[in-house]
Short mmCIF file of C-alpha atoms and ligand atoms in Angstrom, two decimals:
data_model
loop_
_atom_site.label_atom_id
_atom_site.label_comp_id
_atom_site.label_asym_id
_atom_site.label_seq_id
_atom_site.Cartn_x
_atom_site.Cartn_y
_atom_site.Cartn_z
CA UNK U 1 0.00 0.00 0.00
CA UNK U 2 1.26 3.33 -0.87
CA UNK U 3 0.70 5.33 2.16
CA UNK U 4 1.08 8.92 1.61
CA UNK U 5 2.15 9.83 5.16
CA UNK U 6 4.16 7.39 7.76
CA UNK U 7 4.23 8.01 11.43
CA UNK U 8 7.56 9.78 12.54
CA UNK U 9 10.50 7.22 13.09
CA UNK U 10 10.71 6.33 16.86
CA UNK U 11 6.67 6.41 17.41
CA UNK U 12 4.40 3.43 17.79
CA UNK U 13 1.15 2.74 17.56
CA UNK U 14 -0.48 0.55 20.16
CA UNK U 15 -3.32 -1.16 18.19
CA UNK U 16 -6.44 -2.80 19.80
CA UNK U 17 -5.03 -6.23 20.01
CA UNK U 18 -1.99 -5.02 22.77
CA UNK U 19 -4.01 -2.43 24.42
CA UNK U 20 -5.01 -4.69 27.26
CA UNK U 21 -1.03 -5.33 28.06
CA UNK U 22 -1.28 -1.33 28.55
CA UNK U 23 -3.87 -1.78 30.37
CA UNK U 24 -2.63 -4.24 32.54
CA UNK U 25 0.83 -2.27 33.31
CA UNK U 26 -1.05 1.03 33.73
CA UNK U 27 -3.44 -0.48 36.33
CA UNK U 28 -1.09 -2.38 38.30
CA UNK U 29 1.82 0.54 38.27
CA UNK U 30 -0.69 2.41 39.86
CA UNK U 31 -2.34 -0.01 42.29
CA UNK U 32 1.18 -0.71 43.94
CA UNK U 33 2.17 2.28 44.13
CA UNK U 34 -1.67 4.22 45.61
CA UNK U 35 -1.02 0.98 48.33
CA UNK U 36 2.42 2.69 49.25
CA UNK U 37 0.23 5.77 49.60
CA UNK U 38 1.50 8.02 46.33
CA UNK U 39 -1.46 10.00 45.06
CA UNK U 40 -2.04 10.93 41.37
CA UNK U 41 -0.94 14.05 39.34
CA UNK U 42 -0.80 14.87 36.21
CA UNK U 43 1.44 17.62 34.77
CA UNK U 44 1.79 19.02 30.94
CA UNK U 45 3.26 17.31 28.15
CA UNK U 46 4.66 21.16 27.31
CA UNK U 47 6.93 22.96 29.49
CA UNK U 48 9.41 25.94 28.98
CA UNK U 49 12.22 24.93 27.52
CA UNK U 50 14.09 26.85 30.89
CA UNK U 51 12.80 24.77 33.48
CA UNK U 52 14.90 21.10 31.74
CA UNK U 53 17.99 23.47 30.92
CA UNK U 54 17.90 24.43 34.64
CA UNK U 55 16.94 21.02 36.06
CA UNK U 56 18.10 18.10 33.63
CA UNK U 57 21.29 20.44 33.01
CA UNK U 58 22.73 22.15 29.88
CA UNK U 59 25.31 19.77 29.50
CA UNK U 60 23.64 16.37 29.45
CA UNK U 61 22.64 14.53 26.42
CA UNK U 62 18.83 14.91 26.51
CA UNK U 63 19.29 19.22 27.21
CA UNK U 64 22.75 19.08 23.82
CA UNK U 65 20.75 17.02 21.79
CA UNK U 66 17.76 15.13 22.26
CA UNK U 67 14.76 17.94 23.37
CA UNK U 68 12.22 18.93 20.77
CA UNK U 69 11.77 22.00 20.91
CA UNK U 70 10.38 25.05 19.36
CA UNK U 71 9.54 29.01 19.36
CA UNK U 72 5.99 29.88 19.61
CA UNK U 73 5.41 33.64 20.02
CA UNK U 74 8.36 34.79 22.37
CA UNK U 75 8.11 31.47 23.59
CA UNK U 76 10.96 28.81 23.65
CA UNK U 77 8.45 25.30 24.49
CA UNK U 78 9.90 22.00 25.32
CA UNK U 79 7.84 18.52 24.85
CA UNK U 80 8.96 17.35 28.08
CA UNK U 81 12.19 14.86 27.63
CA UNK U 82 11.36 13.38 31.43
CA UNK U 83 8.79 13.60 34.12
CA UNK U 84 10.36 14.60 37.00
CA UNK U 85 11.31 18.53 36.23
CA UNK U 86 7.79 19.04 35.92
CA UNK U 87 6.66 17.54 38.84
CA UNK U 88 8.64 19.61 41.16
CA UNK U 89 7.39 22.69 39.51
CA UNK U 90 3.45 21.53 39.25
CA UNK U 91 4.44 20.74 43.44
CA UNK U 92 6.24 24.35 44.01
CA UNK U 93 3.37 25.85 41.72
CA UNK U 94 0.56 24.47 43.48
CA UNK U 95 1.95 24.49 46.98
CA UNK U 96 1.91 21.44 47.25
CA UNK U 97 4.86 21.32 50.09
CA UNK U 98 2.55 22.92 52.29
CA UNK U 99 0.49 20.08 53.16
CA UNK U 100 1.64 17.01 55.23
CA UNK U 101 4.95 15.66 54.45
CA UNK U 102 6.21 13.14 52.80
CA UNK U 103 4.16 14.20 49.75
CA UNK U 104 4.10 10.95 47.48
CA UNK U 105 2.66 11.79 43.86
CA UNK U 106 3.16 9.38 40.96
CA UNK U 107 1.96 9.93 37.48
CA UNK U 108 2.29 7.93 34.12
CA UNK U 109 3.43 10.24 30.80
CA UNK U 110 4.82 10.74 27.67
CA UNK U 111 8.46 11.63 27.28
CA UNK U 112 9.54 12.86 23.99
CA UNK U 113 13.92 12.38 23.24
CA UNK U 114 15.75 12.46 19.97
CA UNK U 115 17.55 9.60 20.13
CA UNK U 116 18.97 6.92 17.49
CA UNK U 117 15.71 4.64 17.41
CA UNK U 118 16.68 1.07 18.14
CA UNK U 119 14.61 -1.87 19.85
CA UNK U 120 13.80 -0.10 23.28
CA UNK U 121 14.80 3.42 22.24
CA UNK U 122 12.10 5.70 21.42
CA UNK U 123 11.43 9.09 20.88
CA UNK U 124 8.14 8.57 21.80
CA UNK U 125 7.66 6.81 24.98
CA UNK U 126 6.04 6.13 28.08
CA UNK U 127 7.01 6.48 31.81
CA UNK U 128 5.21 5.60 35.06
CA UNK U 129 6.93 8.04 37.60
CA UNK U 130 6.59 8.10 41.55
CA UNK U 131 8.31 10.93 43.03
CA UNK U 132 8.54 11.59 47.19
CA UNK U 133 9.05 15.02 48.68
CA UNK U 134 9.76 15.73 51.84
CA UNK U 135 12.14 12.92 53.20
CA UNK U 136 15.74 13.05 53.60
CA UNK U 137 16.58 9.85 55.68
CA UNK U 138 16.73 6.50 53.53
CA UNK U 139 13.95 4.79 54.72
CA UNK U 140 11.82 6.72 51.59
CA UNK U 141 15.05 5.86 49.61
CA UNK U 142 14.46 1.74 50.01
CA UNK U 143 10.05 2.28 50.08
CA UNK U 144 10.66 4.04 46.54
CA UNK U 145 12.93 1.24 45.78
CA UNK U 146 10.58 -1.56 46.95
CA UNK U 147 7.53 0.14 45.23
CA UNK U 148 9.31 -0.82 41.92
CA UNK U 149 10.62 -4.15 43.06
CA UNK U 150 6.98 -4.74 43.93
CA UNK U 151 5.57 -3.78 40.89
CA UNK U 152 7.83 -6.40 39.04
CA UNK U 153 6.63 -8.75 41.52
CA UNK U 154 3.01 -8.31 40.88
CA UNK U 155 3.69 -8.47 37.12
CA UNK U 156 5.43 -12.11 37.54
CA UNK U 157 8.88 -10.33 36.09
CA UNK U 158 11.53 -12.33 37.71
CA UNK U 159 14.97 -11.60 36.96
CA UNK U 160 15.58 -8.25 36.97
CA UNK U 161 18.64 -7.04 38.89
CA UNK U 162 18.95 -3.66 41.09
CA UNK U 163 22.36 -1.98 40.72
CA UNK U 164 22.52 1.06 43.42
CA UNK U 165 25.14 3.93 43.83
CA UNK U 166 25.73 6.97 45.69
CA UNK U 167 26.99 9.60 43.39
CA UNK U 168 27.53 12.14 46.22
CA UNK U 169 26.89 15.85 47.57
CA UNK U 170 27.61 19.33 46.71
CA UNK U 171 30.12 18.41 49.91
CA UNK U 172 31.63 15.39 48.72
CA UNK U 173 31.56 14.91 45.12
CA UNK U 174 33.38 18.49 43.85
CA UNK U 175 36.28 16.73 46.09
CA UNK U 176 36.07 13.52 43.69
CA UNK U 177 35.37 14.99 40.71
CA UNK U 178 38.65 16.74 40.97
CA UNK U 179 40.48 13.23 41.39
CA UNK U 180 38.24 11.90 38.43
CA UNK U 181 39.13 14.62 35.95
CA UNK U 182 43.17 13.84 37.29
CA UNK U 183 42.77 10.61 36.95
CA UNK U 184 41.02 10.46 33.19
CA UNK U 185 43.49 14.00 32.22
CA UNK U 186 46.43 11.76 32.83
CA UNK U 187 44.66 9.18 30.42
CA UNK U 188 43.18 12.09 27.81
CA UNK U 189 45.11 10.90 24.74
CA UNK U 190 42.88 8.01 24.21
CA UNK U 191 39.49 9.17 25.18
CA UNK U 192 36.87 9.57 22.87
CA UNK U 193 35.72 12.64 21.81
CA UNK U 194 32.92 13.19 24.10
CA UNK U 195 34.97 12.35 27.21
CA UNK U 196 37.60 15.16 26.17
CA UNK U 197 34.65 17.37 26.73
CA UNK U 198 33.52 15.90 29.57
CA UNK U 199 36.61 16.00 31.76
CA UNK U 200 35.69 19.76 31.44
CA UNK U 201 31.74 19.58 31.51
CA UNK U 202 30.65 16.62 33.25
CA UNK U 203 32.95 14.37 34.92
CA UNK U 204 31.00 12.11 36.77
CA UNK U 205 29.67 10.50 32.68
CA UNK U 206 33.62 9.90 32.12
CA UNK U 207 32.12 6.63 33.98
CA UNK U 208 29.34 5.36 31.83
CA UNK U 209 30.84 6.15 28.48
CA UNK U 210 30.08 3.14 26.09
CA UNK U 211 33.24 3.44 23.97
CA UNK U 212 35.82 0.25 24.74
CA UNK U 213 38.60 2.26 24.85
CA UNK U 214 37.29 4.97 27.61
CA UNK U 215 35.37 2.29 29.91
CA UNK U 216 38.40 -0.11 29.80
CA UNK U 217 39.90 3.51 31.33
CA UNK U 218 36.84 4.01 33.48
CA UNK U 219 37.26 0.45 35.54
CA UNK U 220 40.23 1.32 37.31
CA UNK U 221 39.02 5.36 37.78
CA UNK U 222 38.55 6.32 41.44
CA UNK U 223 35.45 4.93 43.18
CA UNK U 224 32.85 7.46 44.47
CA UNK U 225 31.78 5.17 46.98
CA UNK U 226 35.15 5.32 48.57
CA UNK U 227 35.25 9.11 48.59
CA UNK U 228 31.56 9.84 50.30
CA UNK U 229 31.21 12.09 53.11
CA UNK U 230 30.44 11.08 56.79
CA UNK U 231 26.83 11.64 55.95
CA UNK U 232 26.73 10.54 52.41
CA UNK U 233 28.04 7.50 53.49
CA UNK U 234 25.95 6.96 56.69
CA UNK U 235 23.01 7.73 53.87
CA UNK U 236 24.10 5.06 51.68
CA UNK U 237 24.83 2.57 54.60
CA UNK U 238 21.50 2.43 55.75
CA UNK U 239 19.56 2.16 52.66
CA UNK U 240 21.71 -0.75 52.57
CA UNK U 241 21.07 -2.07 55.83
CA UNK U 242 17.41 -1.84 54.90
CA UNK U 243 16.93 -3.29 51.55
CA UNK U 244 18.87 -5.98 53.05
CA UNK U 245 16.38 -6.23 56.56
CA UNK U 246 13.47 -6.92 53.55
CA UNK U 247 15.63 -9.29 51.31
CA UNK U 248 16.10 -7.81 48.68
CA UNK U 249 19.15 -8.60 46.28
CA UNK U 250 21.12 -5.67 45.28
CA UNK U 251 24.57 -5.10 43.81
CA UNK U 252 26.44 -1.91 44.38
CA UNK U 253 27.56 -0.52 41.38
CA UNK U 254 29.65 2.63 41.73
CA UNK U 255 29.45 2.81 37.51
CA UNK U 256 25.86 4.09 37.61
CA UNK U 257 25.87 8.30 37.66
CA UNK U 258 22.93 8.42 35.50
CA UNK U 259 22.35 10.71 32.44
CA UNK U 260 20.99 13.60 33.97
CA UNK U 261 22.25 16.41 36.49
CA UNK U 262 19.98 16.66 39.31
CA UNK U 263 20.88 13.50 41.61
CA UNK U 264 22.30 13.92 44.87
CA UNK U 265 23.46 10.54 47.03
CA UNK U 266 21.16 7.51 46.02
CA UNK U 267 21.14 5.91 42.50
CA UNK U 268 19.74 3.25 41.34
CA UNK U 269 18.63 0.99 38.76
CA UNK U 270 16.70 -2.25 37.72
CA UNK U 271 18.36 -3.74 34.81
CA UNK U 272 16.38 -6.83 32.71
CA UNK U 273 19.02 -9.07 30.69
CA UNK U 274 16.42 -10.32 28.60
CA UNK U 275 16.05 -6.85 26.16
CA UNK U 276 18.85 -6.26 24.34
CA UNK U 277 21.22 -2.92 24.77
CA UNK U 278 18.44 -0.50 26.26
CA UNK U 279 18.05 -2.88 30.00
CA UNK U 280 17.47 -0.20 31.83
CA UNK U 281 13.62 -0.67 32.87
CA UNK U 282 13.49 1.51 35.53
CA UNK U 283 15.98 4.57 36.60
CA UNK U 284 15.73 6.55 39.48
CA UNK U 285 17.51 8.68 42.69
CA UNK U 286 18.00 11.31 44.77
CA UNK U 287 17.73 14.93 44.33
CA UNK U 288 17.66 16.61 47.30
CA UNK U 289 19.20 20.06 45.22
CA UNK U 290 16.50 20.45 42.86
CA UNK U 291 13.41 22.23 44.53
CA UNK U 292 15.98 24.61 46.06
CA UNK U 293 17.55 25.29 42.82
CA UNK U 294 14.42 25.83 40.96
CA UNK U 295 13.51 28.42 43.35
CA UNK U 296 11.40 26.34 45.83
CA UNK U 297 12.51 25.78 49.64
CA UNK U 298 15.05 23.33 50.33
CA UNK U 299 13.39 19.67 50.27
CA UNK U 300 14.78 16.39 50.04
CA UNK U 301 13.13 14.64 47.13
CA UNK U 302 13.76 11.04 45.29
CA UNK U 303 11.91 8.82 43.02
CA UNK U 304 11.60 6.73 39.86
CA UNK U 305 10.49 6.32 36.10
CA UNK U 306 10.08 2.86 35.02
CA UNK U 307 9.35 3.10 31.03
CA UNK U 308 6.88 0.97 30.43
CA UNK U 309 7.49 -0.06 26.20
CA UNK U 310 10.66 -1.90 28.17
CA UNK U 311 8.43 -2.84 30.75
CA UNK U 312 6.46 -5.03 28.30
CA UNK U 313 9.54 -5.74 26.45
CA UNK U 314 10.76 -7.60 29.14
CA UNK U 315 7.31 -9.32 30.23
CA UNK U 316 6.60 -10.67 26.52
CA UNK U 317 10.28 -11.92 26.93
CA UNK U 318 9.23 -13.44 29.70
CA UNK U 319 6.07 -14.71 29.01
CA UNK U 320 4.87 -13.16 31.73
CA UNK U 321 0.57 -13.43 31.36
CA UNK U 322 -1.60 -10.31 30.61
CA UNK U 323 -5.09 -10.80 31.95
CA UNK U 324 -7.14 -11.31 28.56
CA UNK U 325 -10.07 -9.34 27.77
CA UNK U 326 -13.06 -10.26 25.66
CA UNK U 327 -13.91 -7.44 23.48
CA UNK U 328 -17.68 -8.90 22.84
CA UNK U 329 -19.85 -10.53 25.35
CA UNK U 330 -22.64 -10.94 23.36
CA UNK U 331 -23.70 -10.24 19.68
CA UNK U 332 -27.17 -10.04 18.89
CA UNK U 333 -27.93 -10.65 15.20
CA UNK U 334 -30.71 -9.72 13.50
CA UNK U 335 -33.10 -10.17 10.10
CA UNK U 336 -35.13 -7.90 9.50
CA UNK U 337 -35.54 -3.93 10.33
CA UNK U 338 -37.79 -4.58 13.24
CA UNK U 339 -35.75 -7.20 14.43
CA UNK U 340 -32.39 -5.16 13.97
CA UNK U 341 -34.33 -2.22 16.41
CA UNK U 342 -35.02 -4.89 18.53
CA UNK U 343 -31.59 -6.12 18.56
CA UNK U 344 -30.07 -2.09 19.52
CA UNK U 345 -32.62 -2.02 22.57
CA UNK U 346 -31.43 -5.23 24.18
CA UNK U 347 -27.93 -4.09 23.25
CA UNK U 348 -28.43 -0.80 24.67
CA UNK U 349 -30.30 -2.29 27.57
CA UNK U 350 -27.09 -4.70 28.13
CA UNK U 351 -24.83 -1.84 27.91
CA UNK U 352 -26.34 0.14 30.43
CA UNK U 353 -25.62 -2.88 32.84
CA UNK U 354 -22.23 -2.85 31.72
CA UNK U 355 -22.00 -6.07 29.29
CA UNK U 356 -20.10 -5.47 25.90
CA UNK U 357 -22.74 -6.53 23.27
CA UNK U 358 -23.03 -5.50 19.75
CA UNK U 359 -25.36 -5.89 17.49
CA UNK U 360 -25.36 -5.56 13.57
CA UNK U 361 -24.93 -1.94 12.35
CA UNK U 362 -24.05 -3.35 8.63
CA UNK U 363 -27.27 -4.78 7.32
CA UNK U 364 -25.18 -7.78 6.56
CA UNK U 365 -27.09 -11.49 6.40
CA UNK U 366 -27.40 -13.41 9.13
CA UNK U 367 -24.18 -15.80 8.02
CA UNK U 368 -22.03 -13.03 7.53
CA UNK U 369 -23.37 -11.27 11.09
CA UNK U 370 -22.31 -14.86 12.81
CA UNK U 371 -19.10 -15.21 11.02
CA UNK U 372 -18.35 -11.84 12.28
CA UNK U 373 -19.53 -12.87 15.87
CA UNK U 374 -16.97 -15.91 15.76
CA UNK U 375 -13.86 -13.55 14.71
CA UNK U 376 -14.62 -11.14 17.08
CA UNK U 377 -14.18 -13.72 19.74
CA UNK U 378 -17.41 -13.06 21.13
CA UNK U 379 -18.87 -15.27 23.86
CA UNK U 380 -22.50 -15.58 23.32
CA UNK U 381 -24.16 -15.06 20.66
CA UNK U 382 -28.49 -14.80 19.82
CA UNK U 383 -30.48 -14.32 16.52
CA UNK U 384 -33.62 -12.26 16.92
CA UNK U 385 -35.88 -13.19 13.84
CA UNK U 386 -39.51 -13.23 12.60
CA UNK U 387 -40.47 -15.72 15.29
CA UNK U 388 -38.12 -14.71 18.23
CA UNK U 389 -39.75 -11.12 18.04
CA UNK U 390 -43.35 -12.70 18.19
CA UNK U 391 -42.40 -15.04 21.04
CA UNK U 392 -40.60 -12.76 22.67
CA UNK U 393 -37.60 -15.33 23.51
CA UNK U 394 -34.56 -16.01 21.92
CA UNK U 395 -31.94 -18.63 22.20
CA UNK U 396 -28.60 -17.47 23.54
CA UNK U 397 -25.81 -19.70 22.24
CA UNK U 398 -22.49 -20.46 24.07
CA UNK U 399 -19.74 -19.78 21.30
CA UNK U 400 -17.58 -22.34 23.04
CA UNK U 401 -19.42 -25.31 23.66
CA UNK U 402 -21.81 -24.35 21.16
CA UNK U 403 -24.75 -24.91 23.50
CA UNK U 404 -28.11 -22.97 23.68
CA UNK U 405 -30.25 -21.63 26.52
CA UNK U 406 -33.85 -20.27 25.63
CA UNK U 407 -34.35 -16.28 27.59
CA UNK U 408 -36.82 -13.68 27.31
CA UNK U 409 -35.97 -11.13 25.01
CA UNK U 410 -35.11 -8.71 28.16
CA UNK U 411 -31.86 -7.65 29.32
CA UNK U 412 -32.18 -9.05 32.58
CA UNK U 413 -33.02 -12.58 31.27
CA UNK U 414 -30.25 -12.16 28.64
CA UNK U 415 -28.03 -11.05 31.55
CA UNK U 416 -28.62 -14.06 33.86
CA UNK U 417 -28.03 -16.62 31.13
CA UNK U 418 -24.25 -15.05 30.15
CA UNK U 419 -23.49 -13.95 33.14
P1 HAM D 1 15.73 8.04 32.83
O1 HAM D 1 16.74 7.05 33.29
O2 HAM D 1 16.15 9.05 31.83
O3 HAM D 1 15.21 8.77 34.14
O4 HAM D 1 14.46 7.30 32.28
C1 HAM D 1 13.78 6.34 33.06
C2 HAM D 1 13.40 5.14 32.22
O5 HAM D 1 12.67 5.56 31.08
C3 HAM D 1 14.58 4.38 31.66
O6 HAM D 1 15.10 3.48 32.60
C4 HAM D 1 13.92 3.65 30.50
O7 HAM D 1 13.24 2.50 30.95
C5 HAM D 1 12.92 4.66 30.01
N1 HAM D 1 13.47 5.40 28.86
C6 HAM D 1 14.31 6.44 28.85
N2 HAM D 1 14.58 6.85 27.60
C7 HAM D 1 13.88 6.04 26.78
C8 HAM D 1 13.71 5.95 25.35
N3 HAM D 1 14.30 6.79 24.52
N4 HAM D 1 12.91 4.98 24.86
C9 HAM D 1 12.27 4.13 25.69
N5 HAM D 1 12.37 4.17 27.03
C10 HAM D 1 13.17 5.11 27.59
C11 HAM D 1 14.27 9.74 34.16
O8 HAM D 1 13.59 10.05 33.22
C12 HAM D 1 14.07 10.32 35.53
N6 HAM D 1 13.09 11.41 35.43
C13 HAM D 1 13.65 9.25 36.53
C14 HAM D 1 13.44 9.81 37.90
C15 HAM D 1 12.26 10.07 38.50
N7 HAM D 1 14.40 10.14 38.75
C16 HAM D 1 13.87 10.62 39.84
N8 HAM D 1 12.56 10.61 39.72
#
């Protein structure tokens, strides 16, 4: 087929027959995480293009090179790249902070990045985000973390491994920073490109750089979890001590710094290795700087965004079950044009009690209305004639065993032999 427009290169459609695995992610995301008491809100898919320079930071990836964004009026708009930036200003915006504390909100969204497009790389995609304000020991740091171990859990993921990190304070980490950049400047000569900008710009992503030649350097660099301060460390101790009091199996990984600017202490991720390059399924941390820095008071803040097309990566992979749906209960055929008004009012009736039932809208025969019925998948199925409409009874037929009971042409009858 010669289509004259194609979506954009990095979008998907979700069509009706993997909706209910949406479904499915979308309601359970948010069950487990309303049972750990994080409320919903929903932010704008548009923000100023300011407030993810400011937060994400000017010299990450996503802020150089991956935002979309455009000019409208004196405007400079940004479809959001993350969910987080946005959060903390809808909370500073709508004070939020000055109700009871920890506030827990979590939200699900579209993120929009300019990336290379490969199997579980987007530019399009989706993110269900739980974000705590308020908090600053890490007891929030291991319920955040259990929230998405819990989620897996109810999704019957197995397999996926956390990696955690503490990447510092504005006390500690200028001190190793400055033994990083010594460290890699005595190595420049062979770093990639990238890196020789970093060692000025960014440091701390001298440590996840994917080039051979600058993480065989990277392996032996100077370990920020050997550098933390008193209270860093006594941070990152008793998340520890915690995650371990619940059983959960962690691996410290002082490699993870994570692509954008605003953590503080705790980082962490689940990693599947089941999806190919892009494992990350869920990223998350600290950022105890940010509401201060975007003009708010100073609150400790942390959370996650799990993204959800790797999400269901990872459960197909796994076979992991999505509750199926039936998209018909009941079809009604009909012959006739009395009999096809008889066969909308039982529908409608049916409806209005919440059944799926459908009835012909095609004026199509009665073989072609069943044949229909079957493909749909529906589960009953009834033929109102001549003779049904004078009787006022039908006979609803189980499409899997193929058997028949006889009801009164009334939704409630209809309703009691299908239910
Ligand atoms: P992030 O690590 O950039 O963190 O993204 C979180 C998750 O979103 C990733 O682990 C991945 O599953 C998914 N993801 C990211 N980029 C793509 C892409 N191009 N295509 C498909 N999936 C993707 C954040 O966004 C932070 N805001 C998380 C956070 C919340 N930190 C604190 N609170």
């Amino acid at each position: 087929m010669a289509l004259k427009t194609r979506s954009i290169r990095g979008t998907r459609d979700v069509i009706p027959e993997e909706s209910h695995k949406w479904r499915h992610v979308e309601r359970v995301t948010g069950e487990v995480a309303a049972a750990y008491g994080f409320l919903e809100l929903r932010v704008p898919t548009i923000e100023k293009t300011e407030l993810f320079v400011k937060s994400v930071g000017d010299s990450t990836d996503v802020v150089q090179k991956e935002m979309y964004t455009f000019e409208k009026g004196r405007e400079s708009i940004t479809l959001r790249p993350e969910g987080t930036a946005g959060i903390v200003r809808a909370a500073l915006e709508n004070g939020l902070l000055n109700g009871a504390l920890p506030l827990k909100v979590r939200t699900q969204l579209s993120c929009f990045r300019h990336e290379n497009p490969q199997a579980g790389r987007l530019r399009e995609f989706h993110q269900f985000d739980i974000e705590a304000f308020g908090s600053a020991g890490p007891a929030i740091d291991a319920e955040v973390i259990l929230v998405a171990n819990d989620i897996f859990a109810r999704l019957g993921i197995r397999n996926v491994s956390l990696e955690i990190n503490s990447i510092g304070c504005p006390e500690c980490r200028p001190k190793y920073n400055e033994k990083l950049v010594a460290y890699f400047k005595a190595r420049e000569s062979v770093l990639c490109e990238t890196c020789k900008q970093r060692l000025l710009r960014n440091p701390l992503r001298l440590l996840d750089c994917k080039e051979e030649r600058c993480s065989a350097i990277a392996k032996d660099a100077p370990k920020i979890t050997e550098q933390l301060c008193e209270a860093c460390d006594t941070h990152f101790t008793g998340l520890q001590a915690r995650l371990r009091a619940v059983g959960l199996d962690f691996t410290v990984n002082p490699y993870i710094v994570r692509g954008l600017d605003y953590y503080t202490r705790t980082v962490f991720e689940f990693v599947s290795g089941e999806i190919g390059a892009q494992a990350t399924v869920c990223g998350g941390g600290r950022y105890d700087g940010l509401f201060e820095q975007m003009g708010g008071p100073l609150t400790p803040a942390l959370g996650f965004a799990i993204g959800l097309e790797r999400l269901i990566m990872v459960m197909e992979a796994q076979g992991c079950a999505f509750p199926a749906e039936t998209p018909c209960d009941i079809y009604i055929g009909s012959m006739g044009e009395r009999e096809n008004i008889k066969a909308l009012e039982l529908a409608t009736a049916l409806r209005r009690r919440g059944v799926r039932a459908l009835c012909e809208t095609g004026g199509r025969s009665v073989k072609a209305q069943m044949k229909y019925a079957d493909k749909l998948g529906a589960r009953f199925s009834c033929i109102i004639g001549e003779s049904e409409l004078a009787s006022g009874s039908v006979k609803v037929k189980n499409m899997q065993t193929g058997e028949s009971s006889e009801s009164a042409l009334e939704a409630e009858d209809v309703l009691a032999v299908i239910k």
